[in-house]
Short mmCIF file of N, CA and C in Angstrom, two decimals:
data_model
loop_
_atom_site.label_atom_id
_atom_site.label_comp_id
_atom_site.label_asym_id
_atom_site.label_seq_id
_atom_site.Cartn_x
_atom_site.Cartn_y
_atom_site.Cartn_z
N UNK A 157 0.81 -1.20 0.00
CA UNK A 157 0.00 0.00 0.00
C UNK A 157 0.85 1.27 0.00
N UNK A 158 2.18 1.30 0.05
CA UNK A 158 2.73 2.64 0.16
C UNK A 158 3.23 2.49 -0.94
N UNK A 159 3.81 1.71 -1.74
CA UNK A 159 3.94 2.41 -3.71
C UNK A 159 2.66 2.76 -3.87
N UNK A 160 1.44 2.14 -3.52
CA UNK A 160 -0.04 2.91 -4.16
C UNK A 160 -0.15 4.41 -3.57
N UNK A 161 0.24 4.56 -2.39
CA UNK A 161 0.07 5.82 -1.58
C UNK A 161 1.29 6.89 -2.03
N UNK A 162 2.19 6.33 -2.48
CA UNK A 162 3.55 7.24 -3.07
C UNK A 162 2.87 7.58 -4.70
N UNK A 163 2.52 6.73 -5.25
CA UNK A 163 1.91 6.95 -6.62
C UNK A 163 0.68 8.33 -6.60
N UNK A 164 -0.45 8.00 -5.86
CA UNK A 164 -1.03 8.74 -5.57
C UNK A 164 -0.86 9.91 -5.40
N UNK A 165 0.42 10.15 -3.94
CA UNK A 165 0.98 11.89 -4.08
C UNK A 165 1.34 12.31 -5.13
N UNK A 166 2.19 11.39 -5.78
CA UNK A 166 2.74 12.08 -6.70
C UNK A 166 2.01 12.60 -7.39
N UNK A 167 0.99 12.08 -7.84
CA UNK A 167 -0.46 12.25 -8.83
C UNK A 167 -0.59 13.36 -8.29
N UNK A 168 -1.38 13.37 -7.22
CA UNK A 168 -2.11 14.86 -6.51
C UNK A 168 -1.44 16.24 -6.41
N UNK A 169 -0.12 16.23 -6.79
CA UNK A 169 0.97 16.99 -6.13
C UNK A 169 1.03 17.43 -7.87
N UNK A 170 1.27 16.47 -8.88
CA UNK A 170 1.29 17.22 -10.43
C UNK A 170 0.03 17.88 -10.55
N UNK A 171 -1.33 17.04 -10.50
CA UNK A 171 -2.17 17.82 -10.89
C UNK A 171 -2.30 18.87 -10.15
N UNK A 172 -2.54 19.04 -8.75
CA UNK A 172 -2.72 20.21 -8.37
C UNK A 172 -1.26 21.45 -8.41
N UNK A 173 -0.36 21.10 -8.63
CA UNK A 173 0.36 21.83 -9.57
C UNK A 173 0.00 22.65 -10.42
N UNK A 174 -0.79 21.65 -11.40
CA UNK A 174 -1.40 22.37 -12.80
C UNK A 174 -2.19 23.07 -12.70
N UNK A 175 -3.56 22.75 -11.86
CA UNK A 175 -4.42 23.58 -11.25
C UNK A 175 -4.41 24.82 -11.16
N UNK A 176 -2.89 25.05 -9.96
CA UNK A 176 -2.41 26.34 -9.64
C UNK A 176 -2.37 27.52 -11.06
N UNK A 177 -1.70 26.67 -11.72
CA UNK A 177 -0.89 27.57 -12.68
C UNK A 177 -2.06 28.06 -13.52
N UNK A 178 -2.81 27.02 -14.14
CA UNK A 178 -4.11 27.27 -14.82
C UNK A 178 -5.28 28.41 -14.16
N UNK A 179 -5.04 28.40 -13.00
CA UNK A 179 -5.80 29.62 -12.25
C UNK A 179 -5.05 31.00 -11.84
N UNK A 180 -3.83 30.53 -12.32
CA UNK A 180 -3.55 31.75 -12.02
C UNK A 180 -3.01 32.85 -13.77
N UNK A 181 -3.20 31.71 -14.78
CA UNK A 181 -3.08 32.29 -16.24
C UNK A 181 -4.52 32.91 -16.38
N UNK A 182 -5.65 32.40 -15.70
CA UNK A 182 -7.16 33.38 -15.94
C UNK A 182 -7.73 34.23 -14.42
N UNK A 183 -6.64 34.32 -14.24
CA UNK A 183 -7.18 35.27 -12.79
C UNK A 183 -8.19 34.90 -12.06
N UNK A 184 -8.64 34.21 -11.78
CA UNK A 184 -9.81 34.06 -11.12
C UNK A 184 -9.78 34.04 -9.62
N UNK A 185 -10.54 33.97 -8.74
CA UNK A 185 -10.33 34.39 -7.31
C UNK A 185 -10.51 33.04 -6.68
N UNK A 186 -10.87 31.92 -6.94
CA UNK A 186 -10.74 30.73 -6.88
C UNK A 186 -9.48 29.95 -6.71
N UNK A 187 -9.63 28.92 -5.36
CA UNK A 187 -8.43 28.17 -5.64
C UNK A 187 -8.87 26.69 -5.53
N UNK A 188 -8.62 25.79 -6.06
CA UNK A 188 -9.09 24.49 -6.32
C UNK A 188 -7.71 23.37 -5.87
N UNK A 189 -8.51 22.81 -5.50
CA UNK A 189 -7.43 21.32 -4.70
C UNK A 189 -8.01 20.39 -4.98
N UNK A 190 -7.15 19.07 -5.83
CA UNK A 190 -8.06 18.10 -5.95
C UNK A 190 -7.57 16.79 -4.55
N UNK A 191 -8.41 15.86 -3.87
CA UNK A 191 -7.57 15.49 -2.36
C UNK A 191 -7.63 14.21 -2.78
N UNK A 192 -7.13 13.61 -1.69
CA UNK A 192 -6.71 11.97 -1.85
C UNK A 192 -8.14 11.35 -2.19
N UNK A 193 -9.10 11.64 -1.90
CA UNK A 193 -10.17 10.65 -2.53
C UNK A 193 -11.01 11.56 -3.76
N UNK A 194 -9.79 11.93 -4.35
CA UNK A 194 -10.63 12.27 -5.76
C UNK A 194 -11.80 13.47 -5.79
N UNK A 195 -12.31 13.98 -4.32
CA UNK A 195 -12.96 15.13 -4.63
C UNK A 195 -11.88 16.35 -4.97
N UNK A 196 -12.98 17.37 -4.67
CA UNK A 196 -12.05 18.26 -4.91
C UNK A 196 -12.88 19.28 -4.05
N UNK A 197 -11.94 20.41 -3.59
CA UNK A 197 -12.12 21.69 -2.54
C UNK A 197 -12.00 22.64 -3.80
N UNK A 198 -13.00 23.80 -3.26
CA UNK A 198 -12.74 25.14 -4.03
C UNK A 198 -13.12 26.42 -2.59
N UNK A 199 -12.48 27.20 -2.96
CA UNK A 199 -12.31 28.10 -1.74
C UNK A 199 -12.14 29.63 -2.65
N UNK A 200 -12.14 30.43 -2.03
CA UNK A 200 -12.10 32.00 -2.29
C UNK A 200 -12.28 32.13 -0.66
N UNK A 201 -10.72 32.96 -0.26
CA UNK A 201 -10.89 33.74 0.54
C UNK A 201 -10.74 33.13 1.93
N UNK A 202 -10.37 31.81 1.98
CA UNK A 202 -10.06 31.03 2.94
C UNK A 202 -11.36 30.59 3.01
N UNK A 203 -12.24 30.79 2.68
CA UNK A 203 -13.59 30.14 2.58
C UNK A 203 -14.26 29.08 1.59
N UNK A 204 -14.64 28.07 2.00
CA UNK A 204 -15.43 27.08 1.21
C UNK A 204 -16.03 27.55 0.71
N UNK A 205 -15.88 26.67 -0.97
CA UNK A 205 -17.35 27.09 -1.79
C UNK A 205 -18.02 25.58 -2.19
N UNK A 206 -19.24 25.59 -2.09
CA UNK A 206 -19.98 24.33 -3.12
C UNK A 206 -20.37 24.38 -4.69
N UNK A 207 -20.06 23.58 -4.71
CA UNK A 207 -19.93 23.67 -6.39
C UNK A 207 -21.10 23.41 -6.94
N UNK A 208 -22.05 23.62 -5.89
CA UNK A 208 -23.55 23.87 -6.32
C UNK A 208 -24.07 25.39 -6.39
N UNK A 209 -22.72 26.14 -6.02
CA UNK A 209 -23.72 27.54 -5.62
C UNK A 209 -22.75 28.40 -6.78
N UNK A 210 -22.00 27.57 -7.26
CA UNK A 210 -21.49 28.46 -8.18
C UNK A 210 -22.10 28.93 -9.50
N UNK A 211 -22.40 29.83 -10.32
CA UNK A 211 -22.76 30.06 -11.57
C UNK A 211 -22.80 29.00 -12.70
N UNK A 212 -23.17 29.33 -13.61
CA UNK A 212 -22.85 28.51 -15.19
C UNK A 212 -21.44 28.32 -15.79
N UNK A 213 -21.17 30.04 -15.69
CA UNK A 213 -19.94 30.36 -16.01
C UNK A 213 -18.97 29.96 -15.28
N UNK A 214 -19.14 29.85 -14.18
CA UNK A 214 -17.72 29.48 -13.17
C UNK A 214 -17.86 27.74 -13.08
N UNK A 215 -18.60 27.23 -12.76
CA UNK A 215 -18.79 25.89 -13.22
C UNK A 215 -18.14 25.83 -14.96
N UNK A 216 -18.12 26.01 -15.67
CA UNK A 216 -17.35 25.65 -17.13
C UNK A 216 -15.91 26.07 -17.01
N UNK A 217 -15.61 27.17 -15.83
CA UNK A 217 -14.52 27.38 -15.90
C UNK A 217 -13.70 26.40 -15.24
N UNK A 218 -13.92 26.02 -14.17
CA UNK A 218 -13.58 25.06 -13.09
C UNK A 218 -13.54 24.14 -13.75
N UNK A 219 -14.42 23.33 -14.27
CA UNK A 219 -14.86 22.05 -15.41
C UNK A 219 -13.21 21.83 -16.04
N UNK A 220 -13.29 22.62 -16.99
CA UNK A 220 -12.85 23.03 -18.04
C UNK A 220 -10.80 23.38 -17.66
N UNK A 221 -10.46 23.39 -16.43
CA UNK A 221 -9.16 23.58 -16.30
C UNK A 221 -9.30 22.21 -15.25
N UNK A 222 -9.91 21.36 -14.38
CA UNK A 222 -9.84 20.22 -14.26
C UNK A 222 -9.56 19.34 -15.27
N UNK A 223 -10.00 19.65 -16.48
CA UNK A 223 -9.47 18.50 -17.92
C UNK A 223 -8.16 18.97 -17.91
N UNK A 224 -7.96 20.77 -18.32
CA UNK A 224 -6.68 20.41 -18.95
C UNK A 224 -5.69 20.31 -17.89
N UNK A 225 -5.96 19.98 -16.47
CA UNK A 225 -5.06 19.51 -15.65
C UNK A 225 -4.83 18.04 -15.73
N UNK A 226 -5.50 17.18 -15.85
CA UNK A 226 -5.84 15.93 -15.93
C UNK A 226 -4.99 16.23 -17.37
N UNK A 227 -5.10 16.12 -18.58
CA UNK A 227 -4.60 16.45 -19.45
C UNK A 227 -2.67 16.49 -19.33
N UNK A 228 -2.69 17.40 -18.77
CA UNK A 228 -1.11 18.09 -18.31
C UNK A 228 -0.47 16.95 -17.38
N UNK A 229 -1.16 16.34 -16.55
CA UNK A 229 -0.58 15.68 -15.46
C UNK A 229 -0.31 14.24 -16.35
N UNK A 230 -0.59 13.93 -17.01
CA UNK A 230 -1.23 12.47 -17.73
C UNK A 230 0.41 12.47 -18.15
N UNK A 231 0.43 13.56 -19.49
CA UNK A 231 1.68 13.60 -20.11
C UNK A 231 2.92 13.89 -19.22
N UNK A 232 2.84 14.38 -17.94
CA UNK A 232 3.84 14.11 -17.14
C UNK A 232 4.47 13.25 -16.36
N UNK A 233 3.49 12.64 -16.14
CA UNK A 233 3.79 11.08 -15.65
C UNK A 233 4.03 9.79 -16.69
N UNK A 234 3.56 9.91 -17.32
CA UNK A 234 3.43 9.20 -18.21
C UNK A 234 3.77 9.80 -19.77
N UNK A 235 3.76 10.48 -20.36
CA UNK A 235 3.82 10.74 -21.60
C UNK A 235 3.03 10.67 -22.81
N UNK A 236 1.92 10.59 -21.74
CA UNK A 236 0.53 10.77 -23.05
C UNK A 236 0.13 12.09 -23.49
N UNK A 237 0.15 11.75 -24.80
CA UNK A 237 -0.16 13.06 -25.20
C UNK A 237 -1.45 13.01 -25.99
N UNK A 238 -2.51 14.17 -25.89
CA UNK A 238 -3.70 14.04 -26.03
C UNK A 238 -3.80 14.39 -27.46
N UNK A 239 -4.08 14.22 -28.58
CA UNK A 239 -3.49 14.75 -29.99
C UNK A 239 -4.66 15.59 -30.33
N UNK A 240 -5.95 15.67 -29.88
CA UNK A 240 -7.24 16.57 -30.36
C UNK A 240 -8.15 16.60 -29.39
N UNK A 241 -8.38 17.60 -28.86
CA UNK A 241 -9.52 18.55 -27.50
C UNK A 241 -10.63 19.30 -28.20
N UNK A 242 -11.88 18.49 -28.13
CA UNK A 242 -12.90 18.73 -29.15
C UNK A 242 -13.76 19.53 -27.47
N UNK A 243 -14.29 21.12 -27.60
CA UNK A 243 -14.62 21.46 -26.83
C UNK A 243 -16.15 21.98 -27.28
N UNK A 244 -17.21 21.49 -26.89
CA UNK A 244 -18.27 21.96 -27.65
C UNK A 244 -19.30 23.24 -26.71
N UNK A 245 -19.12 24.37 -27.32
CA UNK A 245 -20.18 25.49 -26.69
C UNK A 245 -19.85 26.02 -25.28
N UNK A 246 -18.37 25.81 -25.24
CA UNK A 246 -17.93 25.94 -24.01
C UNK A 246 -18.18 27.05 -23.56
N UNK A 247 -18.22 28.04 -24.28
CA UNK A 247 -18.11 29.65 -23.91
C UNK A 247 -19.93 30.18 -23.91
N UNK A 248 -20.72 29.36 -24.07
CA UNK A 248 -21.91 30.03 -23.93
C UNK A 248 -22.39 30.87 -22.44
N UNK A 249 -21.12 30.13 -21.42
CA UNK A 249 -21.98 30.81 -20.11
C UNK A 249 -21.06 31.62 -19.76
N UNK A 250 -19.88 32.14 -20.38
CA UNK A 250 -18.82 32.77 -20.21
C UNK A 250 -18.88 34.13 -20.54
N UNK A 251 -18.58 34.43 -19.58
CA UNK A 251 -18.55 36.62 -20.23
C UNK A 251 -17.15 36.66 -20.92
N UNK A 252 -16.61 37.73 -21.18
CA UNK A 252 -15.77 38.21 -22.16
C UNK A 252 -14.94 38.28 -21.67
N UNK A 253 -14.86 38.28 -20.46
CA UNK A 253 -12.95 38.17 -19.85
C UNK A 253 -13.04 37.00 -19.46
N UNK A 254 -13.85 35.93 -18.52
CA UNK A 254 -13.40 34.58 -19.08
C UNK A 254 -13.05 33.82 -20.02
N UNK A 255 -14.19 34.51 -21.29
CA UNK A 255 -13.73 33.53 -22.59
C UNK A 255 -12.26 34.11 -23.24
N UNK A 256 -11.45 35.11 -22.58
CA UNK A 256 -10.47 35.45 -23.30
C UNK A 256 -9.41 34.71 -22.32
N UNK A 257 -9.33 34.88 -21.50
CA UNK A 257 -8.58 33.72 -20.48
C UNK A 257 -8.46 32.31 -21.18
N UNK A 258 -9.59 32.41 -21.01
CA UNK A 258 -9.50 30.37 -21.21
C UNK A 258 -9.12 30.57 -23.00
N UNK A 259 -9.51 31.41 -24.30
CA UNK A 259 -8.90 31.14 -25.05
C UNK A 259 -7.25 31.35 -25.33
N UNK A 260 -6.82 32.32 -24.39
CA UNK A 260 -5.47 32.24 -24.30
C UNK A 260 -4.38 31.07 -23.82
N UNK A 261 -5.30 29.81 -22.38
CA UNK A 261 -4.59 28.58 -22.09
C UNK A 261 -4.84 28.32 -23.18
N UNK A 262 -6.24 27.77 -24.03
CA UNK A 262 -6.18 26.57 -24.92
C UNK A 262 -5.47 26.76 -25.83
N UNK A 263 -4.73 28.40 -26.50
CA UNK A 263 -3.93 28.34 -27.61
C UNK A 263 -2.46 27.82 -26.94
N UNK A 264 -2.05 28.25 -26.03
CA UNK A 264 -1.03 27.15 -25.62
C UNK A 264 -1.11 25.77 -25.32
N UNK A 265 -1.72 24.92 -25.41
CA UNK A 265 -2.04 23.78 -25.18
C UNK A 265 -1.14 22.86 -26.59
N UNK A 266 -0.39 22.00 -26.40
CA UNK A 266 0.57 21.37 -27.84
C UNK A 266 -0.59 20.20 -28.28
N UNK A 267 -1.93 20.08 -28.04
CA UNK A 267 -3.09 19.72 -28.72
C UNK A 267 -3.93 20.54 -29.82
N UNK A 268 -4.44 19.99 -30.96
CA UNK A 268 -5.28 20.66 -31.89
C UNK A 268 -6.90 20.44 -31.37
N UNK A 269 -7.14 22.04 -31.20
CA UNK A 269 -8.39 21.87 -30.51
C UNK A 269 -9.65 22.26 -31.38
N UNK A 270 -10.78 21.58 -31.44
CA UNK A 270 -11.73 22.10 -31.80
C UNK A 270 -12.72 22.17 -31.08
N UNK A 271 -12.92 23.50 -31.65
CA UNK A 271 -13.95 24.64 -30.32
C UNK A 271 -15.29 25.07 -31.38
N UNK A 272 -16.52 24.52 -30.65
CA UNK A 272 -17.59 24.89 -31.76
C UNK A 272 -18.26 25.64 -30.69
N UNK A 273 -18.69 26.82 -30.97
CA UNK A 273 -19.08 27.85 -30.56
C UNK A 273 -20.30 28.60 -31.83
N UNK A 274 -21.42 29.97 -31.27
CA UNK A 274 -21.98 30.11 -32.05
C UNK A 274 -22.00 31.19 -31.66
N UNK A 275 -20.73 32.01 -31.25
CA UNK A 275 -19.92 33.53 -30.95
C UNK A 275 -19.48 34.22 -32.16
N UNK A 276 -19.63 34.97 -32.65
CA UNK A 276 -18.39 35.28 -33.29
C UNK A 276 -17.56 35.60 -33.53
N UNK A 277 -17.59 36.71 -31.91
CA UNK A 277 -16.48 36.83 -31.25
C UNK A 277 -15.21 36.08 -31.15
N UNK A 278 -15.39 34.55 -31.27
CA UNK A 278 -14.39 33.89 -30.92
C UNK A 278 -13.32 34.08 -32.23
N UNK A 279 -13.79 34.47 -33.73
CA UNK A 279 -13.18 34.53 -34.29
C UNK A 279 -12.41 36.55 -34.79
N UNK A 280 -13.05 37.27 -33.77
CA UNK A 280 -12.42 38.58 -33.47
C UNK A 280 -11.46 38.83 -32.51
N UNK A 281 -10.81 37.77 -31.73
CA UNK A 281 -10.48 37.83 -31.07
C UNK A 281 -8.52 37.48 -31.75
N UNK A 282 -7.42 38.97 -31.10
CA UNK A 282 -6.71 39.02 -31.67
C UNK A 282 -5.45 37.73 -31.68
N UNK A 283 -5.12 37.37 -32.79
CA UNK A 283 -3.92 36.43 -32.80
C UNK A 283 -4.94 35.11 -32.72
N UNK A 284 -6.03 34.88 -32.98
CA UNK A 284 -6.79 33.70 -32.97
C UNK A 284 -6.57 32.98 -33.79
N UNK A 285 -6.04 31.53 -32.71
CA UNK A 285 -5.81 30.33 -34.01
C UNK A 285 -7.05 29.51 -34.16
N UNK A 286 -8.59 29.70 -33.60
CA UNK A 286 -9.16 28.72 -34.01
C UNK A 286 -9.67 29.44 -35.41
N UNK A 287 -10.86 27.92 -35.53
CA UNK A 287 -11.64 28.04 -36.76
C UNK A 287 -13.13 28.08 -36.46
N UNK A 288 -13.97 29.39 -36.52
CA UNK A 288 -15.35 28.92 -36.38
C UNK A 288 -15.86 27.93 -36.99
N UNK A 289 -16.47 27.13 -36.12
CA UNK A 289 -17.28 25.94 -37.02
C UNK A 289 -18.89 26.15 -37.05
N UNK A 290 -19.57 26.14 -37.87
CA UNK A 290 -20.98 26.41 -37.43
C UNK A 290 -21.50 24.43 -38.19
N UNK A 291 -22.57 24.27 -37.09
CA UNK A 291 -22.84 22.84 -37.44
C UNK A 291 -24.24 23.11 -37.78
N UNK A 292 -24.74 22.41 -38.50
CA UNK A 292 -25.88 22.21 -39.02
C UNK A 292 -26.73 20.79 -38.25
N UNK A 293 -27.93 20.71 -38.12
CA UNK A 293 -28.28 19.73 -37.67
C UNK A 293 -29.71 19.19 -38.50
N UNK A 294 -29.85 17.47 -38.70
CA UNK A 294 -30.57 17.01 -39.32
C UNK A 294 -31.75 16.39 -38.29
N UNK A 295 -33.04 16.04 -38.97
CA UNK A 295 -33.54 14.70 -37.84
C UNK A 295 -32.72 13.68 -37.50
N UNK A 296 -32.76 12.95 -37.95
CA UNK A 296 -31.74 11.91 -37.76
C UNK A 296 -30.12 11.99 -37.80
N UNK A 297 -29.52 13.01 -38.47
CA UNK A 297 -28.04 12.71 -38.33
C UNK A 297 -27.58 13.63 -37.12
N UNK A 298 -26.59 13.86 -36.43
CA UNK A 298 -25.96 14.58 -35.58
C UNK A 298 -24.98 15.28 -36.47
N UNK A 299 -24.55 15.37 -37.45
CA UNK A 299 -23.51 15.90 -38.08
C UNK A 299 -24.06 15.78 -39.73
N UNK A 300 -24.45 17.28 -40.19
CA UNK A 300 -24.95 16.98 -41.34
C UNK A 300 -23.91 17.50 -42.47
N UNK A 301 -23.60 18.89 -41.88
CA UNK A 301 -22.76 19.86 -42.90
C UNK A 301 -22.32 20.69 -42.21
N UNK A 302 -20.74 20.61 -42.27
CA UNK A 302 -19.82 21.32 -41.74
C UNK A 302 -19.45 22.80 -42.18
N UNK A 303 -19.67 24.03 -42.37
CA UNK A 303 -19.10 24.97 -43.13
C UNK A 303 -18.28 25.97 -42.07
N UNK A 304 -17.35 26.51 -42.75
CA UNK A 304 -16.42 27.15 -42.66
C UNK A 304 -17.09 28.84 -42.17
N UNK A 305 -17.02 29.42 -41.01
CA UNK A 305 -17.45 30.42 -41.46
C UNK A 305 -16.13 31.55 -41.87
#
């Protein structure tokens, strides 16, 4: 049980590593810990928060840097590397200085990401490497016609 318990820190100690850093590239007033049994703490201010009382927006944000910690930690321990981060409508509950945060991690990210959004902001936004995608939808198919906007 103590290689499982040494494995473990180590785990908890990269990801929440990543955590850190990821919260502190979008400013947010939030600090997140993930603990030995896999939950996780969020606090502002030395104070507990439930992750029931949080917003839309802050819930996607939180969400959303838990992957790319999980993500980050994976390839550090191991050397997996994630080759495509398909993110769908992520930014619908996001105001304009979150969604510029979080599009500034994901352009550093050494994954090709696709981000379908129905902003169009996302594609005014300066030095932007994505691609708006607008999807079309059928009765029956989930994916009818892809266009470029």
């Amino acid at each position: 049980t103590k290689a499982i318990e040494s494995v473990l820190a180590n785990f908890l100690g990269i990801f929440n590593y990543y955590i850190k850093e990821f919260l502190k590239k979008i400013n947010t007033r939030f600090k997140i810990a993930l603990k030995n049994d896999f939950s996780f703490s969020i606090s502002e201010r030395y104070s507990d928060i439930s992750y029931s009382t949080l917003s839309k927006g802050e819930e996607t944000v939180i969400n959303l840097l838990l992957i790319l910690s999980l993500i980050k930690t994976l390839k550090a321990l191991n050397g997996i590397k994630f080759n495509l981060l398909i993110l769908d409508e992520i930014d619908g509950t996001l105001d304009e200085s979150n969604l510029l945060n979080i599009i500034n991690v994901l352009k550093k990210l050494e994954s090709d990401i696709l981000l379908v959004s129905h902003r169009k902001e996302i594609n005014e936004i300066d030095g932007n490497e994505f691609e708006h995608i607008k999807i079309h939808r059928l009765k029956k198919e989930i994916f009818s016609k892809v266009e470029r906007e």
